[in-house]
mmCIF file of C-alpha atoms in Angstrom:
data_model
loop_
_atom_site.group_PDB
_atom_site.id
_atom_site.type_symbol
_atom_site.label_atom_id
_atom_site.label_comp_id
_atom_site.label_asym_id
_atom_site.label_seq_id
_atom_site.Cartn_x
_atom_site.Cartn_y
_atom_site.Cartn_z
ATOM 1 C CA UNK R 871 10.770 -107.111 -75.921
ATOM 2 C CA UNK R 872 11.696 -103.938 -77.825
ATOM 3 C CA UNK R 873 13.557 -104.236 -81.154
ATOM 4 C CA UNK R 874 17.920 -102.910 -80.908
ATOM 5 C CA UNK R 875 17.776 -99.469 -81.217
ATOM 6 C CA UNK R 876 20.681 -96.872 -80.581
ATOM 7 C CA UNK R 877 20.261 -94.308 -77.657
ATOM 8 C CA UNK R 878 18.177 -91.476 -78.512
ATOM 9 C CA UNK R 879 19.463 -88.214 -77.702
ATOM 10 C CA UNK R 880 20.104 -88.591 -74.134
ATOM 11 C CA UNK R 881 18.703 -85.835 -71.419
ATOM 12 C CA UNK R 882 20.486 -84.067 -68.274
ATOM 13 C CA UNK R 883 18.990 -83.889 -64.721
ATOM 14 C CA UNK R 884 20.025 -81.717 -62.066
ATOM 15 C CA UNK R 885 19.318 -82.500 -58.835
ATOM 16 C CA UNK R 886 18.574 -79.905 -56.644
ATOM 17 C CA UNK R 887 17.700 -77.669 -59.384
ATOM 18 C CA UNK R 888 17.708 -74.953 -56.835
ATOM 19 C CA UNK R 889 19.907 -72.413 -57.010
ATOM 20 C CA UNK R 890 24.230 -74.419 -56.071
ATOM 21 C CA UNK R 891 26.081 -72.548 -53.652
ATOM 22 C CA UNK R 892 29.774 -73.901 -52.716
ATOM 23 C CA UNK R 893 30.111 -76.791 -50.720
ATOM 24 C CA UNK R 894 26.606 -78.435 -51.483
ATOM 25 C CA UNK R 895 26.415 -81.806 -52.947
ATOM 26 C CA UNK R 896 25.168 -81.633 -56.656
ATOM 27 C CA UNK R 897 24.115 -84.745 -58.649
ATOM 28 C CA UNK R 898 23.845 -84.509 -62.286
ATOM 29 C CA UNK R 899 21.904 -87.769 -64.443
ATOM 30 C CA UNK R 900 22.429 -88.682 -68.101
ATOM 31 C CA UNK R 901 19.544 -90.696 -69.253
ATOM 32 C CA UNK R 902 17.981 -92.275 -72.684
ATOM 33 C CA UNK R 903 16.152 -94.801 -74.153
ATOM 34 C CA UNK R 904 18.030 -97.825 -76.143
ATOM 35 C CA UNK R 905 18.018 -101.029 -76.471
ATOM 36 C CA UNK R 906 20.823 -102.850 -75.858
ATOM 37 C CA UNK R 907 21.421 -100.102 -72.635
ATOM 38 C CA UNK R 908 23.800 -97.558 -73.252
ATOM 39 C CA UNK R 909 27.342 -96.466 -71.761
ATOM 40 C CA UNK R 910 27.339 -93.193 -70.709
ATOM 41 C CA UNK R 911 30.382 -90.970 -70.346
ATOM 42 C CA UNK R 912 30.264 -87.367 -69.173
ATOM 43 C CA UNK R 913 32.330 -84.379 -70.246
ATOM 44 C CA UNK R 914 33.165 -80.857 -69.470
ATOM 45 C CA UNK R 915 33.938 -78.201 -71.674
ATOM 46 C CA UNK R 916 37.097 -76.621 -70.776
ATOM 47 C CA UNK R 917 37.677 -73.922 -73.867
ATOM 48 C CA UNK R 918 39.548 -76.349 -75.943
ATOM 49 C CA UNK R 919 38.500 -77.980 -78.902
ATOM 50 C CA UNK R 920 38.252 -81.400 -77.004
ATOM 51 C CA UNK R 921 35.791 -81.788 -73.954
ATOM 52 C CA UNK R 922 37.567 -82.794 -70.968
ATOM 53 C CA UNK R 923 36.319 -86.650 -70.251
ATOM 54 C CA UNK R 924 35.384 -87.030 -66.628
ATOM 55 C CA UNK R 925 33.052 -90.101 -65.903
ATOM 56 C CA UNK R 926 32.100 -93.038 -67.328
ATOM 57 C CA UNK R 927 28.964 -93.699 -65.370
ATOM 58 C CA UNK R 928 25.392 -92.611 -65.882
ATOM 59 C CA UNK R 929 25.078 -89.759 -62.656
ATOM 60 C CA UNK R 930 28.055 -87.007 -62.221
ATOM 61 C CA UNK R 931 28.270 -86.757 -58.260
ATOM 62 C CA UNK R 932 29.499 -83.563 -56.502
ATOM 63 C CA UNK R 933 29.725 -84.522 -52.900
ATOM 64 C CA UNK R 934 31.734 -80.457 -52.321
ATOM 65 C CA UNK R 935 30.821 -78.549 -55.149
ATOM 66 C CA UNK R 936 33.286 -75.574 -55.670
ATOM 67 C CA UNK R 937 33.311 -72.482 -57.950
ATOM 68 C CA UNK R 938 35.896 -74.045 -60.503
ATOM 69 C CA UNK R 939 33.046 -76.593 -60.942
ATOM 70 C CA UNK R 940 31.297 -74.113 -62.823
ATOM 71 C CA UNK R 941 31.305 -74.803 -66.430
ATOM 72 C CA UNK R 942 29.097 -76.531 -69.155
ATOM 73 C CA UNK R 943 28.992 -80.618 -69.038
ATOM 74 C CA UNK R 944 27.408 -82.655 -71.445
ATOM 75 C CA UNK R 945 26.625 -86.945 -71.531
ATOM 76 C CA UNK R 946 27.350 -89.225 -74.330
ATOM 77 C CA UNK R 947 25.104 -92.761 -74.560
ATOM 78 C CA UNK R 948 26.463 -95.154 -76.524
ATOM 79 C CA UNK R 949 25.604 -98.906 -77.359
ATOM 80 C CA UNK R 950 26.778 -101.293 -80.360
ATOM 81 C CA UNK R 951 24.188 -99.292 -82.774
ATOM 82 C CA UNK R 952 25.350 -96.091 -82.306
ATOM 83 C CA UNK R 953 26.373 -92.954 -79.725
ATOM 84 C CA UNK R 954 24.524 -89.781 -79.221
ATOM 85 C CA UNK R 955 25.710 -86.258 -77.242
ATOM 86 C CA UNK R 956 23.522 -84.442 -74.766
ATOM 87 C CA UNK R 957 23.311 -80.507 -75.145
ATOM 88 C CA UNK R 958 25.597 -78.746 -73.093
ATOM 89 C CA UNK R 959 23.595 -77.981 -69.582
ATOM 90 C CA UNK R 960 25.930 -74.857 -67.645
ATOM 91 C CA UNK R 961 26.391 -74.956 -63.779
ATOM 92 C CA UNK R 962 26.876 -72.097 -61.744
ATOM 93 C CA UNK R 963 28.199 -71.782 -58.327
ATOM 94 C CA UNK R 964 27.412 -69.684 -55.959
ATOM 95 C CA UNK R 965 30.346 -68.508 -53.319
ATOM 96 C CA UNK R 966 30.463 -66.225 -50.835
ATOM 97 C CA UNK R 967 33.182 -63.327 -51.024
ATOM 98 C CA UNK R 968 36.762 -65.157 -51.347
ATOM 99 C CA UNK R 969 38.959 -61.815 -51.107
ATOM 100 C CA UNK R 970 38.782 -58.370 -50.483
ATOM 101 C CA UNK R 971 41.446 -55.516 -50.606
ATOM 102 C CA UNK R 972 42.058 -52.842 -51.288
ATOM 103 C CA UNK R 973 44.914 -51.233 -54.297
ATOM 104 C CA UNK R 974 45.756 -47.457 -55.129
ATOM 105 C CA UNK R 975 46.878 -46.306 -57.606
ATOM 106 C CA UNK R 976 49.935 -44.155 -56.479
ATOM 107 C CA UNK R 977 53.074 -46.023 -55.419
ATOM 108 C CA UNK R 978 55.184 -43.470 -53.156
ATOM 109 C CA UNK R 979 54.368 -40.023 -51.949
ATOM 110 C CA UNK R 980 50.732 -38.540 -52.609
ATOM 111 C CA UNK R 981 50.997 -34.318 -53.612
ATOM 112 C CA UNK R 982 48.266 -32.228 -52.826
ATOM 113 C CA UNK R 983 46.071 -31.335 -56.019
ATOM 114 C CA UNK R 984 47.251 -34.805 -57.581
ATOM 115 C CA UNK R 985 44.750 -37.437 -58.762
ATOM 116 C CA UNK R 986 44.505 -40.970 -56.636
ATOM 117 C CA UNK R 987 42.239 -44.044 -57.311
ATOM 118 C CA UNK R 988 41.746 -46.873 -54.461
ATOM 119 C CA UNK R 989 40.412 -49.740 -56.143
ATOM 120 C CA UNK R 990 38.668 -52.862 -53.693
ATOM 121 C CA UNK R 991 38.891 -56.279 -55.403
ATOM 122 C CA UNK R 992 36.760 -59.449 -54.710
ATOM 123 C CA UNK R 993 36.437 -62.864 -56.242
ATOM 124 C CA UNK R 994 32.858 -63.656 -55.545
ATOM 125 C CA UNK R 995 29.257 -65.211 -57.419
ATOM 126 C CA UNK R 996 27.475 -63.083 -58.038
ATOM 127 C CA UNK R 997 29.116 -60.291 -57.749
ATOM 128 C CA UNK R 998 30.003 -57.750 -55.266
ATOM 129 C CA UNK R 999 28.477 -54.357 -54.277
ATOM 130 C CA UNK R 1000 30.942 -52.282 -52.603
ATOM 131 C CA UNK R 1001 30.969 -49.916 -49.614
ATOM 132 C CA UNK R 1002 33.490 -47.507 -49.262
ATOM 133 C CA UNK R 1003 34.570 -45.832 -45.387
ATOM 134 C CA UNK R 1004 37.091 -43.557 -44.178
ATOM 135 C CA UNK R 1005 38.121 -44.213 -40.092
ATOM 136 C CA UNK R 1006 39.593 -40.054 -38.862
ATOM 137 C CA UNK R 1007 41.838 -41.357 -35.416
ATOM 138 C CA UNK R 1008 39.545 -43.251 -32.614
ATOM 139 C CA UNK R 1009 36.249 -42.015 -34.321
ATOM 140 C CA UNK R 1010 34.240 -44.109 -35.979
ATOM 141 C CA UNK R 1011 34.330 -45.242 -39.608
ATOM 142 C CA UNK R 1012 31.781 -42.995 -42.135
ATOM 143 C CA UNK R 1013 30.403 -44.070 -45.013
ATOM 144 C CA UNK R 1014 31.719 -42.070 -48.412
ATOM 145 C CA UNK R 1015 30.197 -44.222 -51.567
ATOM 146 C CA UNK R 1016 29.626 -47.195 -53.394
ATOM 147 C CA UNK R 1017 31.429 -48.905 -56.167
ATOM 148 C CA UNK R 1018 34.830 -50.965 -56.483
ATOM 149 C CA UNK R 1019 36.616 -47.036 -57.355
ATOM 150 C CA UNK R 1020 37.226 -44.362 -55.050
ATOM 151 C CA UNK R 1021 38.372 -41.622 -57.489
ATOM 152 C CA UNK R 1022 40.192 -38.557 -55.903
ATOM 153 C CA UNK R 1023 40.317 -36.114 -58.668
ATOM 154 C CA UNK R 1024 42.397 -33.459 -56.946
ATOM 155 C CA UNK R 1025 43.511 -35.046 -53.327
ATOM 156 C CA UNK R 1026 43.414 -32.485 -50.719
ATOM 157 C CA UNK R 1027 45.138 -32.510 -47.187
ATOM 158 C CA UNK R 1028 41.684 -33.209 -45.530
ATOM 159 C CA UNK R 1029 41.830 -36.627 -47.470
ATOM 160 C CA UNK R 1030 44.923 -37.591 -45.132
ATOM 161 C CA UNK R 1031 43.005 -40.589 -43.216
ATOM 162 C CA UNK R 1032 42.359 -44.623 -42.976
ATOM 163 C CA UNK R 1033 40.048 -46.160 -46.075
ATOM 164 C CA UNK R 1034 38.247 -49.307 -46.083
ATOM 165 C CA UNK R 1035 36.104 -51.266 -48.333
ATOM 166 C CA UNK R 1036 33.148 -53.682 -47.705
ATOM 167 C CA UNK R 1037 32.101 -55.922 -50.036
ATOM 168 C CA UNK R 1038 29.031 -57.237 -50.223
ATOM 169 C CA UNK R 1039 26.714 -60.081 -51.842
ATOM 170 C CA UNK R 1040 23.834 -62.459 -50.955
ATOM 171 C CA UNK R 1041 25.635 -65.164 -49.413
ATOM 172 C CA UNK R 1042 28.170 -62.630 -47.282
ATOM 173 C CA UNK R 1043 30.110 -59.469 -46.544
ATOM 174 C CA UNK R 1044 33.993 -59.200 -46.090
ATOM 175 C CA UNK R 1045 35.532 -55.482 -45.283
ATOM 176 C CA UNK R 1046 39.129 -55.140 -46.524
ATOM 177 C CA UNK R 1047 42.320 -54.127 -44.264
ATOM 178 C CA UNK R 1048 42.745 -50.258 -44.150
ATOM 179 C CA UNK R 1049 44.920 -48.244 -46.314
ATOM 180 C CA UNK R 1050 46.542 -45.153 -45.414
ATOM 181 C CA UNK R 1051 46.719 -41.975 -47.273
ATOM 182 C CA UNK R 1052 48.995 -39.104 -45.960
ATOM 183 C CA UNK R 1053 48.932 -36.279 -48.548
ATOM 184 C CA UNK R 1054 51.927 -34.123 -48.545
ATOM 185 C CA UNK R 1055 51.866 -30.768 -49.819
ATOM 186 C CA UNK R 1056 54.323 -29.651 -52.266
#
């Protein structure tokens, strides 16, 4: 039989240590050596000067694991001879695109000659690449560039038309609603 002791510094498992994408079931496990056995309580740091306290058992089970899960968690052991604080071990979930549309910034008529920005938003991890496409009547879209701008320095009449944006990252693609631009001339 070992002598008491209090719990070492305890340690953090992360099962599957594969890369967490939404909706998977994540298991995290405090562990340590002491003797009596320790107590273990988990925490997650939420940007105030207090941890949030979330469990007071030795594994932290996400059956759904969702994007506001990401964060940095730490485990406390603690027996009659003392209480020690794991590091800090970060999670980060993977989602798919969650929005995508599409903003400009002009509110009301758009002159000839003036300058208009579209801007396409998404909420995604990791991040978005974007695809921007202009549809002229029944013809097909065309690709014009990439990135979340499309800057129109000067607009001209030939810009008149139907934009879209795709947006794009490893675990899918969403394409945003079109927005129409009719440029007037002065």
């Amino acid at each position: 039989m070992s002598p008491p002791d209090g719990p070492q510094r305890p340690s953090v498992s992360v099962s599957p240590s594969a890369e967490m994408k939404e909706g998977g079931s994540v298991n995290l496990t405090c562990s340590t050596d002491a003797n009596p056995a320790a107590n273990y309580t988990w925490y997650k740091e939420d940007g105030t000067s207090d941890p949030l306290l979330l469990s007071v058992e030795p594994q932290l089970v996400f059956i759904s694991i969702q994007s506001s899960d990401s964060g940095r968690y730490s485990c406390a052991a603690e027996n009659q001879l003392g209480r020690k604080r794991s590091d800090f071990i970060s999670i980060d979930v993977k989602y798919a695109l969650k929005i995508s549309f599409v903003s400009m910034s002009s509110s009301g008529d758009i002159i000839k000659g003036s300058s208009v920005t579209l801007n396409c938003s998404t909420d995604s991890n990791p991040a978005a690449n974007y695809t921007w496409y202009k549809k002229n009547g029944t013809s097909d879209s065309r690709l014009l560039s990439e990135g979340p701008q499309l800057v129109f320095i000067s607009i001209q009449s030939s810009d008149s038309g139907r934009y879209s944006c795709a947006a794009e990252n490893q675990l899918g693609r969403k394409t945003s609603d079109f927005i129409s631009i009719d440029v007037k001339c002065e």
